[in-house]
């Protein structure tokens, strides 16, 4: 009887240890993490800590001059691009610890929030314009610069960009 109880306890312990390490490995990567993809990402863009890329709002990453400065710098782009439909274009990217941007991902939805696509040349122009924004300030934790994710949304109404946020 004692042997069966010991075997049951040992088995339970081993299962608990296995579940702990499995859950811990799942927790390391977060939903929405942007991993390097050699087919679309610039290999010259590097992050300082691949294991720790945090959200911009938890580290204080910002663009110098704020949203207003971004809109001002992208004003020419905003007025020249024409779209065939309304919706939202979301660019998610990494601002690394040296204030550079990379690993761009884009998601496009229509006004009904269903996935859609917009003219690819417009998407490329917007992405290149975001890459040319040079006043990013990396977030910090304990006075150490961090790699962070950032999001810029472009609202499209009646064929024009009407807002960036």
CSV table of N, CA and C in Angstrom, one decimal:
chain,number,residue,atom,x,y,z
A,1,UNK,N,0.8,-1.2,0.0
A,1,UNK,CA,0.0,0.0,0.0
A,1,UNK,C,0.9,1.3,0.0
A,2,UNK,N,1.9,1.2,0.8
A,2,UNK,CA,2.8,2.4,0.9
A,2,UNK,C,3.5,2.6,-0.4
A,3,UNK,N,3.9,1.6,-1.1
A,3,UNK,CA,4.6,1.7,-2.4
A,3,UNK,C,3.7,2.3,-3.5
A,4,UNK,N,2.4,1.9,-3.5
A,4,UNK,CA,1.4,2.5,-4.4
A,4,UNK,C,1.3,4.0,-4.1
A,5,UNK,N,1.2,4.4,-2.9
A,5,UNK,CA,1.0,5.8,-2.5
A,5,UNK,C,2.3,6.6,-2.9
A,6,UNK,N,3.4,6.0,-2.7
A,6,UNK,CA,4.7,6.7,-3.1
A,6,UNK,C,4.8,6.9,-4.6
A,7,UNK,N,4.4,5.8,-5.3
A,7,UNK,CA,4.4,5.9,-6.8
A,7,UNK,C,3.4,7.0,-7.3
A,8,UNK,N,2.2,7.0,-6.6
A,8,UNK,CA,1.2,8.0,-7.0
A,8,UNK,C,1.7,9.4,-6.7
A,9,UNK,N,2.3,9.6,-5.5
A,9,UNK,CA,2.9,11.0,-5.2
A,9,UNK,C,4.0,11.4,-6.1
A,10,UNK,N,4.9,10.4,-6.4
A,10,UNK,CA,6.0,10.7,-7.4
A,10,UNK,C,5.4,11.1,-8.7
A,11,UNK,N,4.5,10.3,-9.2
A,11,UNK,CA,3.9,10.6,-10.5
A,11,UNK,C,3.2,12.0,-10.5
A,12,UNK,N,2.5,12.3,-9.5
A,12,UNK,CA,1.8,13.6,-9.4
A,12,UNK,C,2.8,14.7,-9.4
A,13,UNK,N,3.9,14.5,-8.6
A,13,UNK,CA,4.9,15.5,-8.6
A,13,UNK,C,5.6,15.7,-10.0
A,14,UNK,N,5.9,14.7,-10.7
A,14,UNK,CA,6.5,14.8,-12.0
A,14,UNK,C,5.5,15.5,-13.0
A,15,UNK,N,4.3,15.2,-12.9
A,15,UNK,CA,3.3,15.8,-13.8
A,15,UNK,C,3.2,17.3,-13.5
A,16,UNK,N,3.2,17.6,-12.2
A,16,UNK,CA,3.2,19.1,-11.8
A,16,UNK,C,4.4,19.8,-12.3
A,17,UNK,N,5.6,19.2,-12.2
A,17,UNK,CA,6.8,19.9,-12.7
A,17,UNK,C,6.7,20.1,-14.2
A,18,UNK,N,6.2,19.0,-14.9
A,18,UNK,CA,6.1,19.1,-16.4
A,18,UNK,C,5.1,20.2,-16.8
A,19,UNK,N,4.0,20.3,-16.1
A,19,UNK,CA,3.0,21.3,-16.4
A,19,UNK,C,3.6,22.7,-16.1
A,20,UNK,N,4.3,22.9,-15.0
A,20,UNK,CA,4.9,24.1,-14.7
A,20,UNK,C,5.8,24.6,-15.8
A,21,UNK,N,6.7,23.8,-16.2
A,21,UNK,CA,7.7,24.2,-17.3
A,21,UNK,C,7.0,24.4,-18.6
A,22,UNK,N,6.0,23.7,-18.9
A,22,UNK,CA,5.2,23.9,-20.1
A,22,UNK,C,4.5,25.2,-20.1
A,23,UNK,N,3.8,25.5,-19.0
A,23,UNK,CA,3.1,26.8,-18.8
A,23,UNK,C,4.1,28.0,-18.9
A,24,UNK,N,5.3,27.8,-18.2
A,24,UNK,CA,6.3,28.8,-18.2
A,24,UNK,C,6.8,29.1,-19.6
A,25,UNK,N,7.0,28.1,-20.4
A,25,UNK,CA,7.5,28.3,-21.8
A,25,UNK,C,6.4,29.0,-22.7
A,26,UNK,N,5.1,28.7,-22.4
A,26,UNK,CA,4.1,29.4,-23.1
A,26,UNK,C,4.0,30.9,-22.8
A,27,UNK,N,4.3,31.2,-21.5
A,27,UNK,CA,4.2,32.6,-21.0
A,27,UNK,C,5.3,33.4,-21.6
A,28,UNK,N,6.4,32.8,-22.0
A,28,UNK,CA,7.6,33.6,-22.5
A,28,UNK,C,7.2,34.4,-23.8
A,29,UNK,N,6.5,33.8,-24.6
A,29,UNK,CA,6.1,34.5,-25.8
A,29,UNK,C,4.6,35.0,-25.6
A,30,UNK,N,4.4,36.2,-26.0
A,30,UNK,CA,3.1,36.8,-25.8
A,30,UNK,C,2.3,36.9,-27.1
A,31,UNK,N,1.0,36.9,-27.1
A,31,UNK,CA,0.2,37.1,-28.3
A,31,UNK,C,0.6,38.4,-28.9
A,32,UNK,N,0.9,38.3,-30.2
A,32,UNK,CA,1.2,39.5,-30.9
A,32,UNK,C,2.7,39.8,-31.0
A,33,UNK,N,3.5,39.0,-30.4
A,33,UNK,CA,5.0,39.2,-30.5
A,33,UNK,C,5.4,39.2,-32.0
A,34,UNK,N,6.3,40.1,-32.4
A,34,UNK,CA,6.8,40.1,-33.8
A,34,UNK,C,8.1,39.5,-33.8
A,35,UNK,N,8.2,38.3,-34.3
A,35,UNK,CA,9.5,37.7,-34.4
A,35,UNK,C,10.1,38.0,-35.8
A,36,UNK,N,11.4,37.9,-35.8
A,36,UNK,CA,12.1,38.3,-37.1
A,36,UNK,C,11.7,37.3,-38.2
A,37,UNK,N,11.4,37.8,-39.4
A,37,UNK,CA,11.1,37.0,-40.5
A,37,UNK,C,12.0,37.5,-41.7
A,38,UNK,N,13.0,36.7,-42.0
A,38,UNK,CA,14.0,37.0,-43.0
A,38,UNK,C,13.4,37.4,-44.4
A,39,UNK,N,12.2,36.9,-44.7
A,39,UNK,CA,11.6,37.2,-46.0
A,39,UNK,C,11.0,38.6,-46.1
A,40,UNK,N,10.7,39.3,-44.9
A,40,UNK,CA,10.1,40.6,-45.0
A,40,UNK,C,10.9,41.7,-44.1
A,41,UNK,N,11.7,41.2,-43.2
A,41,UNK,CA,12.3,42.2,-42.3
A,41,UNK,C,13.8,42.5,-42.7
A,42,UNK,N,14.2,43.7,-42.4
A,42,UNK,CA,15.6,44.1,-42.7
A,42,UNK,C,16.5,43.5,-41.7
A,43,UNK,N,17.5,42.7,-42.1
A,43,UNK,CA,18.4,42.0,-41.2
A,43,UNK,C,19.3,43.0,-40.5
A,44,UNK,N,19.4,44.2,-41.0
A,44,UNK,CA,20.3,45.2,-40.3
A,44,UNK,C,19.6,45.8,-39.1
A,45,UNK,N,18.3,45.7,-39.0
A,45,UNK,CA,17.6,46.1,-37.8
A,45,UNK,C,17.7,45.1,-36.7
A,46,UNK,N,18.3,45.5,-35.6
A,46,UNK,CA,18.4,44.5,-34.5
A,46,UNK,C,17.8,45.1,-33.2
A,47,UNK,N,17.3,44.2,-32.4
A,47,UNK,CA,16.8,44.6,-31.1
A,47,UNK,C,17.9,44.3,-30.1
A,48,UNK,N,17.8,44.9,-29.0
A,48,UNK,CA,18.8,44.8,-27.9
A,48,UNK,C,18.6,43.5,-27.1
A,49,UNK,N,17.3,43.2,-26.9
A,49,UNK,CA,17.0,42.0,-26.1
A,49,UNK,C,15.8,41.3,-26.7
A,50,UNK,N,16.0,40.3,-27.5
A,50,UNK,CA,15.0,39.5,-28.2
A,50,UNK,C,14.0,38.9,-27.3
A,51,UNK,N,14.4,38.6,-26.0
A,51,UNK,CA,13.5,38.0,-25.1
A,51,UNK,C,12.6,39.0,-24.4
A,52,UNK,N,12.9,40.3,-24.5
A,52,UNK,CA,12.1,41.3,-23.8
A,52,UNK,C,11.8,42.5,-24.6
A,53,UNK,N,10.8,42.4,-25.4
A,53,UNK,CA,10.2,43.5,-26.1
A,53,UNK,C,8.9,43.8,-25.5
A,54,UNK,N,8.8,45.0,-24.9
A,54,UNK,CA,7.6,45.3,-24.2
A,54,UNK,C,6.6,46.3,-25.0
A,55,UNK,N,5.4,46.5,-24.5
A,55,UNK,CA,4.5,47.4,-25.1
A,55,UNK,C,4.9,48.8,-24.8
A,56,UNK,N,4.7,49.7,-25.8
A,56,UNK,CA,5.1,51.1,-25.6
A,56,UNK,C,4.5,51.8,-24.4
A,57,UNK,N,3.3,51.5,-24.1
A,57,UNK,CA,2.6,52.2,-23.0
A,57,UNK,C,3.2,51.8,-21.6
A,58,UNK,N,3.8,50.7,-21.6
A,58,UNK,CA,4.4,50.3,-20.3
A,58,UNK,C,5.8,50.7,-20.1
A,59,UNK,N,6.4,51.2,-21.1
A,59,UNK,CA,7.8,51.7,-21.0
A,59,UNK,C,8.0,53.1,-21.4
A,60,UNK,N,7.0,53.8,-21.9
A,60,UNK,CA,7.1,55.2,-22.1
A,60,UNK,C,7.7,55.6,-23.5
A,61,UNK,N,7.7,54.7,-24.5
A,61,UNK,CA,8.2,55.0,-25.8
A,61,UNK,C,7.3,56.1,-26.4
A,62,UNK,N,7.9,57.0,-27.1
A,62,UNK,CA,7.1,58.1,-27.7
A,62,UNK,C,7.8,58.7,-28.9
A,63,UNK,N,7.1,59.5,-29.6
A,63,UNK,CA,7.7,60.2,-30.7
A,63,UNK,C,7.8,61.6,-30.3
A,64,UNK,N,9.0,62.2,-30.4
A,64,UNK,CA,9.2,63.6,-29.9
A,64,UNK,C,8.3,64.5,-30.6
A,65,UNK,N,7.5,65.2,-29.8
A,65,UNK,CA,6.5,66.1,-30.3
A,65,UNK,C,5.1,65.5,-30.4
A,66,UNK,N,5.1,64.2,-30.1
A,66,UNK,CA,3.8,63.5,-29.9
A,66,UNK,C,3.1,63.2,-31.3
A,67,UNK,N,1.8,62.9,-31.1
A,67,UNK,CA,1.0,62.5,-32.2
A,67,UNK,C,0.9,63.7,-33.2
A,68,UNK,N,0.9,64.9,-32.7
A,68,UNK,CA,0.8,66.1,-33.6
A,68,UNK,C,2.1,66.2,-34.5
A,69,UNK,N,3.2,65.9,-34.0
A,69,UNK,CA,4.5,65.9,-34.8
A,69,UNK,C,4.4,64.8,-35.9
A,70,UNK,N,3.9,63.6,-35.5
A,70,UNK,CA,3.7,62.6,-36.5
A,70,UNK,C,2.8,63.0,-37.6
A,71,UNK,N,1.7,63.6,-37.3
A,71,UNK,CA,0.7,64.0,-38.3
A,71,UNK,C,1.3,65.1,-39.2
A,72,UNK,N,2.1,66.0,-38.6
A,72,UNK,CA,2.7,67.1,-39.3
A,72,UNK,C,3.7,66.5,-40.3
A,73,UNK,N,4.5,65.6,-39.9
A,73,UNK,CA,5.6,65.0,-40.7
A,73,UNK,C,5.0,64.2,-41.8
A,74,UNK,N,3.8,63.6,-41.6
A,74,UNK,CA,3.1,62.8,-42.6
A,74,UNK,C,2.0,63.5,-43.4
A,75,UNK,N,1.9,64.8,-43.2
A,75,UNK,CA,0.9,65.6,-43.8
A,75,UNK,C,0.8,65.5,-45.3
A,76,UNK,N,2.0,65.6,-46.0
A,76,UNK,CA,2.0,65.5,-47.4
A,76,UNK,C,1.5,64.1,-47.9
A,77,UNK,N,1.9,63.1,-47.2
A,77,UNK,CA,1.5,61.8,-47.6
A,77,UNK,C,0.0,61.6,-47.4
A,78,UNK,N,-0.5,62.2,-46.3
A,78,UNK,CA,-2.0,62.1,-46.0
A,78,UNK,C,-2.8,62.8,-47.2
A,79,UNK,N,-2.3,63.9,-47.7
A,79,UNK,CA,-3.1,64.6,-48.7
A,79,UNK,C,-3.0,64.0,-50.1
A,80,UNK,N,-1.9,63.3,-50.4
A,80,UNK,CA,-1.7,62.8,-51.7
A,80,UNK,C,-2.3,61.4,-52.0
A,81,UNK,N,-2.4,60.5,-51.0
A,81,UNK,CA,-2.9,59.2,-51.2
A,81,UNK,C,-4.4,59.1,-51.3
A,82,UNK,N,-4.8,58.3,-52.3
A,82,UNK,CA,-6.2,58.0,-52.5
A,82,UNK,C,-6.5,56.5,-52.3
A,83,UNK,N,-7.6,56.2,-51.7
A,83,UNK,CA,-8.0,54.8,-51.4
A,83,UNK,C,-9.3,54.6,-52.1
A,84,UNK,N,-9.5,53.3,-52.4
A,84,UNK,CA,-10.8,52.9,-53.1
A,84,UNK,C,-11.9,52.7,-52.1
A,85,UNK,N,-11.6,52.5,-50.8
A,85,UNK,CA,-12.7,52.2,-49.9
A,85,UNK,C,-12.3,52.8,-48.5
A,86,UNK,N,-13.2,52.7,-47.6
A,86,UNK,CA,-13.0,53.2,-46.2
A,86,UNK,C,-12.6,52.0,-45.3
A,87,UNK,N,-11.9,52.4,-44.2
A,87,UNK,CA,-11.5,51.3,-43.3
A,87,UNK,C,-10.4,51.9,-42.4
A,88,UNK,N,-9.6,50.9,-41.9
A,88,UNK,CA,-8.5,51.2,-40.9
A,88,UNK,C,-7.3,50.4,-41.3
A,89,UNK,N,-6.1,51.1,-41.3
A,89,UNK,CA,-4.9,50.4,-41.5
A,89,UNK,C,-4.0,50.6,-40.3
A,90,UNK,N,-3.6,49.4,-39.7
A,90,UNK,CA,-2.8,49.5,-38.5
A,90,UNK,C,-1.4,48.9,-38.8
A,91,UNK,N,-0.5,49.8,-38.4
A,91,UNK,CA,0.9,49.4,-38.5
A,91,UNK,C,1.4,49.1,-37.1
A,92,UNK,N,2.0,47.9,-36.9
A,92,UNK,CA,2.6,47.5,-35.6
A,92,UNK,C,4.1,47.3,-35.9
A,93,UNK,N,4.9,47.8,-35.1
A,93,UNK,CA,6.4,47.7,-35.4
A,93,UNK,C,7.1,47.8,-34.1
A,94,UNK,N,8.4,47.6,-34.2
A,94,UNK,CA,9.3,47.7,-33.0
A,94,UNK,C,10.1,48.9,-33.1
A,95,UNK,N,10.2,49.7,-31.9
A,95,UNK,CA,11.1,50.7,-31.7
A,95,UNK,C,12.2,50.1,-30.8
A,96,UNK,N,13.4,50.0,-31.4
A,96,UNK,CA,14.5,49.4,-30.6
A,96,UNK,C,15.1,50.3,-29.6
A,97,UNK,N,16.0,49.8,-28.8
A,97,UNK,CA,16.6,50.6,-27.7
A,97,UNK,C,17.5,51.7,-28.2
A,98,UNK,N,17.8,51.8,-29.5
A,98,UNK,CA,18.6,52.8,-30.1
A,98,UNK,C,17.7,53.8,-30.9
A,99,UNK,N,16.4,53.7,-30.7
A,99,UNK,CA,15.4,54.6,-31.4
A,99,UNK,C,15.2,54.4,-32.8
A,100,UNK,N,15.5,53.2,-33.3
A,100,UNK,CA,15.3,52.8,-34.7
A,100,UNK,C,14.0,52.0,-34.8
A,101,UNK,N,13.4,52.0,-36.0
A,101,UNK,CA,12.1,51.2,-36.2
A,101,UNK,C,12.4,50.1,-37.2
A,102,UNK,N,11.6,49.0,-37.0
A,102,UNK,CA,11.7,47.9,-37.9
A,102,UNK,C,10.7,46.8,-37.5
A,103,UNK,N,10.7,45.7,-38.3
A,103,UNK,CA,9.7,44.6,-38.1
A,103,UNK,C,8.3,45.1,-38.2
A,104,UNK,N,8.0,45.7,-39.3
A,104,UNK,CA,6.7,46.3,-39.6
A,104,UNK,C,5.7,45.1,-39.9
A,105,UNK,N,4.5,45.2,-39.3
A,105,UNK,CA,3.4,44.3,-39.7
A,105,UNK,C,2.2,45.2,-39.9
A,106,UNK,N,1.4,44.8,-40.8
A,106,UNK,CA,0.2,45.7,-41.2
A,106,UNK,C,-1.1,44.8,-41.1
A,107,UNK,N,-2.1,45.4,-40.6
A,107,UNK,CA,-3.4,44.8,-40.6
A,107,UNK,C,-4.4,45.8,-41.2
A,108,UNK,N,-5.3,45.3,-42.0
A,108,UNK,CA,-6.3,46.2,-42.7
A,108,UNK,C,-7.7,45.7,-42.5
A,109,UNK,N,-8.6,46.6,-42.1
A,109,UNK,CA,-10.0,46.2,-41.9
A,109,UNK,C,-10.9,47.2,-42.5
A,110,UNK,N,-12.1,46.8,-42.9
A,110,UNK,CA,-13.0,47.7,-43.5
A,110,UNK,C,-13.9,48.3,-42.4
A,111,UNK,N,-14.9,49.1,-42.7
A,111,UNK,CA,-15.6,49.8,-41.7
A,111,UNK,C,-16.5,48.8,-40.9
A,112,UNK,N,-16.7,47.6,-41.3
A,112,UNK,CA,-17.3,46.6,-40.6
A,112,UNK,C,-16.4,45.7,-39.8
A,113,UNK,N,-15.1,46.2,-39.7
A,113,UNK,CA,-14.0,45.5,-39.0
A,113,UNK,C,-13.7,44.1,-39.5
A,114,UNK,N,-14.0,43.8,-40.8
A,114,UNK,CA,-13.6,42.6,-41.4
A,114,UNK,C,-12.3,42.8,-42.2
A,115,UNK,N,-11.5,41.8,-42.1
A,115,UNK,CA,-10.2,41.9,-42.8
A,115,UNK,C,-10.4,42.3,-44.3
A,116,UNK,N,-9.6,43.2,-44.8
A,116,UNK,CA,-9.6,43.6,-46.2
A,116,UNK,C,-8.2,43.9,-46.6
A,117,UNK,N,-8.1,44.4,-47.8
A,117,UNK,CA,-6.8,44.9,-48.3
A,117,UNK,C,-7.0,46.2,-49.0
A,118,UNK,N,-5.9,47.0,-49.0
A,118,UNK,CA,-5.9,48.3,-49.7
A,118,UNK,C,-4.8,48.2,-50.7
A,119,UNK,N,-4.7,49.2,-51.6
A,119,UNK,CA,-3.7,49.2,-52.7
A,119,UNK,C,-2.3,49.1,-52.0
A,120,UNK,N,-1.6,48.1,-52.5
A,120,UNK,CA,-0.3,47.8,-51.9
A,120,UNK,C,0.7,48.9,-52.1
A,121,UNK,N,0.6,49.7,-53.1
A,121,UNK,CA,1.6,50.8,-53.3
A,121,UNK,C,1.3,51.8,-52.2
A,122,UNK,N,0.1,52.1,-51.8
A,122,UNK,CA,-0.2,53.0,-50.7
A,122,UNK,C,0.3,52.5,-49.4
A,123,UNK,N,0.2,51.2,-49.2
A,123,UNK,CA,0.6,50.6,-47.9
A,123,UNK,C,2.2,50.7,-47.9
A,124,UNK,N,2.8,50.5,-49.0
A,124,UNK,CA,4.3,50.6,-49.0
A,124,UNK,C,4.7,52.1,-48.7
A,125,UNK,N,4.0,53.0,-49.3
A,125,UNK,CA,4.3,54.4,-49.1
A,125,UNK,C,4.1,54.8,-47.7
A,126,UNK,N,3.1,54.4,-47.0
A,126,UNK,CA,2.8,54.7,-45.6
A,126,UNK,C,3.9,54.1,-44.8
A,127,UNK,N,4.3,52.8,-45.0
A,127,UNK,CA,5.3,52.2,-44.2
A,127,UNK,C,6.6,52.9,-44.4
A,128,UNK,N,7.0,53.2,-45.6
A,128,UNK,CA,8.3,53.9,-45.8
A,128,UNK,C,8.3,55.3,-45.1
A,129,UNK,N,7.1,56.0,-45.1
A,129,UNK,CA,7.0,57.2,-44.4
A,129,UNK,C,7.2,57.1,-42.9
A,130,UNK,N,6.6,56.0,-42.4
A,130,UNK,CA,6.8,55.8,-40.9
A,130,UNK,C,8.3,55.5,-40.7
A,131,UNK,N,8.9,54.7,-41.5
A,131,UNK,CA,10.3,54.4,-41.3
A,131,UNK,C,11.2,55.6,-41.3
A,132,UNK,N,10.8,56.6,-42.1
A,132,UNK,CA,11.5,57.9,-42.2
A,132,UNK,C,11.3,58.8,-41.0
A,133,UNK,N,10.4,58.5,-40.1
A,133,UNK,CA,10.2,59.3,-38.9
A,133,UNK,C,11.4,59.1,-38.0
A,134,UNK,N,12.2,60.1,-37.7
A,134,UNK,CA,13.5,59.9,-37.0
A,134,UNK,C,13.5,60.4,-35.6
A,135,UNK,N,12.4,60.7,-35.0
A,135,UNK,CA,12.5,61.3,-33.6
A,135,UNK,C,11.9,60.4,-32.6
A,136,UNK,N,12.0,59.1,-32.7
A,136,UNK,CA,11.5,58.1,-31.8
A,136,UNK,C,12.4,58.1,-30.5
A,137,UNK,N,11.8,57.9,-29.4
A,137,UNK,CA,12.5,57.9,-28.1
A,137,UNK,C,12.1,56.6,-27.4
A,138,UNK,N,13.1,55.7,-27.3
A,138,UNK,CA,12.8,54.4,-26.8
A,138,UNK,C,12.4,54.5,-25.3
A,139,UNK,N,11.5,53.6,-24.9
A,139,UNK,CA,11.1,53.5,-23.6
A,139,UNK,C,12.2,53.1,-22.6
A,140,UNK,N,12.0,53.4,-21.4
A,140,UNK,CA,13.1,53.0,-20.4
A,140,UNK,C,12.5,52.4,-19.2
A,141,UNK,N,13.3,51.5,-18.6
A,141,UNK,CA,13.0,50.9,-17.3
A,141,UNK,C,14.3,51.0,-16.5
A,142,UNK,N,14.2,51.6,-15.3
A,142,UNK,CA,15.4,51.8,-14.5
A,142,UNK,C,16.5,52.4,-15.2
A,143,UNK,N,16.2,53.5,-16.0
A,143,UNK,CA,17.1,54.2,-16.8
A,143,UNK,C,17.8,53.4,-17.9
A,144,UNK,N,17.3,52.3,-18.2
A,144,UNK,CA,17.9,51.5,-19.3
A,144,UNK,C,16.9,51.4,-20.5
A,145,UNK,N,17.4,51.8,-21.7
A,145,UNK,CA,16.5,51.8,-22.9
A,145,UNK,C,16.0,50.4,-23.2
A,146,UNK,N,14.8,50.3,-23.6
A,146,UNK,CA,14.2,49.0,-24.0
A,146,UNK,C,13.7,49.0,-25.4
A,147,UNK,N,13.6,47.8,-25.9
A,147,UNK,CA,12.9,47.6,-27.2
A,147,UNK,C,11.4,47.5,-26.9
A,148,UNK,N,10.6,48.2,-27.7
A,148,UNK,CA,9.2,48.2,-27.5
A,148,UNK,C,8.4,48.1,-28.8
A,149,UNK,N,7.2,47.6,-28.6
A,149,UNK,CA,6.2,47.6,-29.8
A,149,UNK,C,5.5,48.9,-29.8
A,150,UNK,N,5.2,49.3,-31.0
A,150,UNK,CA,4.4,50.6,-31.2
A,150,UNK,C,3.4,50.4,-32.2
A,151,UNK,N,2.3,51.1,-32.2
A,151,UNK,CA,1.2,51.0,-33.1
A,151,UNK,C,0.8,52.3,-33.6
A,152,UNK,N,0.6,52.4,-35.0
A,152,UNK,CA,0.0,53.6,-35.6
A,152,UNK,C,-1.1,53.2,-36.4
A,153,UNK,N,-2.3,53.8,-36.2
A,153,UNK,CA,-3.5,53.5,-37.0
A,153,UNK,C,-3.8,54.7,-37.9
A,154,UNK,N,-4.2,54.3,-39.1
A,154,UNK,CA,-4.6,55.3,-40.1
A,154,UNK,C,-6.1,55.0,-40.5
A,155,UNK,N,-6.9,56.0,-40.2
A,155,UNK,CA,-8.3,55.9,-40.5
A,155,UNK,C,-8.6,56.4,-41.9
A,156,UNK,N,-9.3,55.6,-42.7
A,156,UNK,CA,-9.6,56.0,-44.1
A,156,UNK,C,-11.1,56.2,-44.2
A,157,UNK,N,-11.5,57.4,-44.7
A,157,UNK,CA,-12.9,57.7,-45.0
A,157,UNK,C,-13.0,58.3,-46.3
A,158,UNK,N,-13.9,57.9,-47.1
A,158,UNK,CA,-14.2,58.5,-48.4
A,158,UNK,C,-12.9,58.6,-49.2
A,159,UNK,N,-12.1,57.6,-49.2
A,159,UNK,CA,-10.9,57.5,-50.0
A,159,UNK,C,-9.7,58.3,-49.5
A,160,UNK,N,-9.8,58.9,-48.3
A,160,UNK,CA,-8.7,59.7,-47.8
A,160,UNK,C,-8.3,59.3,-46.4
A,161,UNK,N,-7.1,59.6,-46.0
A,161,UNK,CA,-6.7,59.4,-44.6
A,161,UNK,C,-7.2,60.6,-43.8
A,162,UNK,N,-8.1,60.3,-42.8
A,162,UNK,CA,-8.7,61.4,-42.1
A,162,UNK,C,-8.1,61.5,-40.7
A,163,UNK,N,-7.4,60.5,-40.2
A,163,UNK,CA,-6.8,60.6,-38.8
A,163,UNK,C,-5.7,59.6,-38.7
A,164,UNK,N,-4.8,59.9,-37.9
A,164,UNK,CA,-3.7,59.0,-37.5
A,164,UNK,C,-3.6,59.0,-36.0
A,165,UNK,N,-3.7,57.9,-35.4
A,165,UNK,CA,-3.6,57.8,-33.9
A,165,UNK,C,-2.9,56.5,-33.5
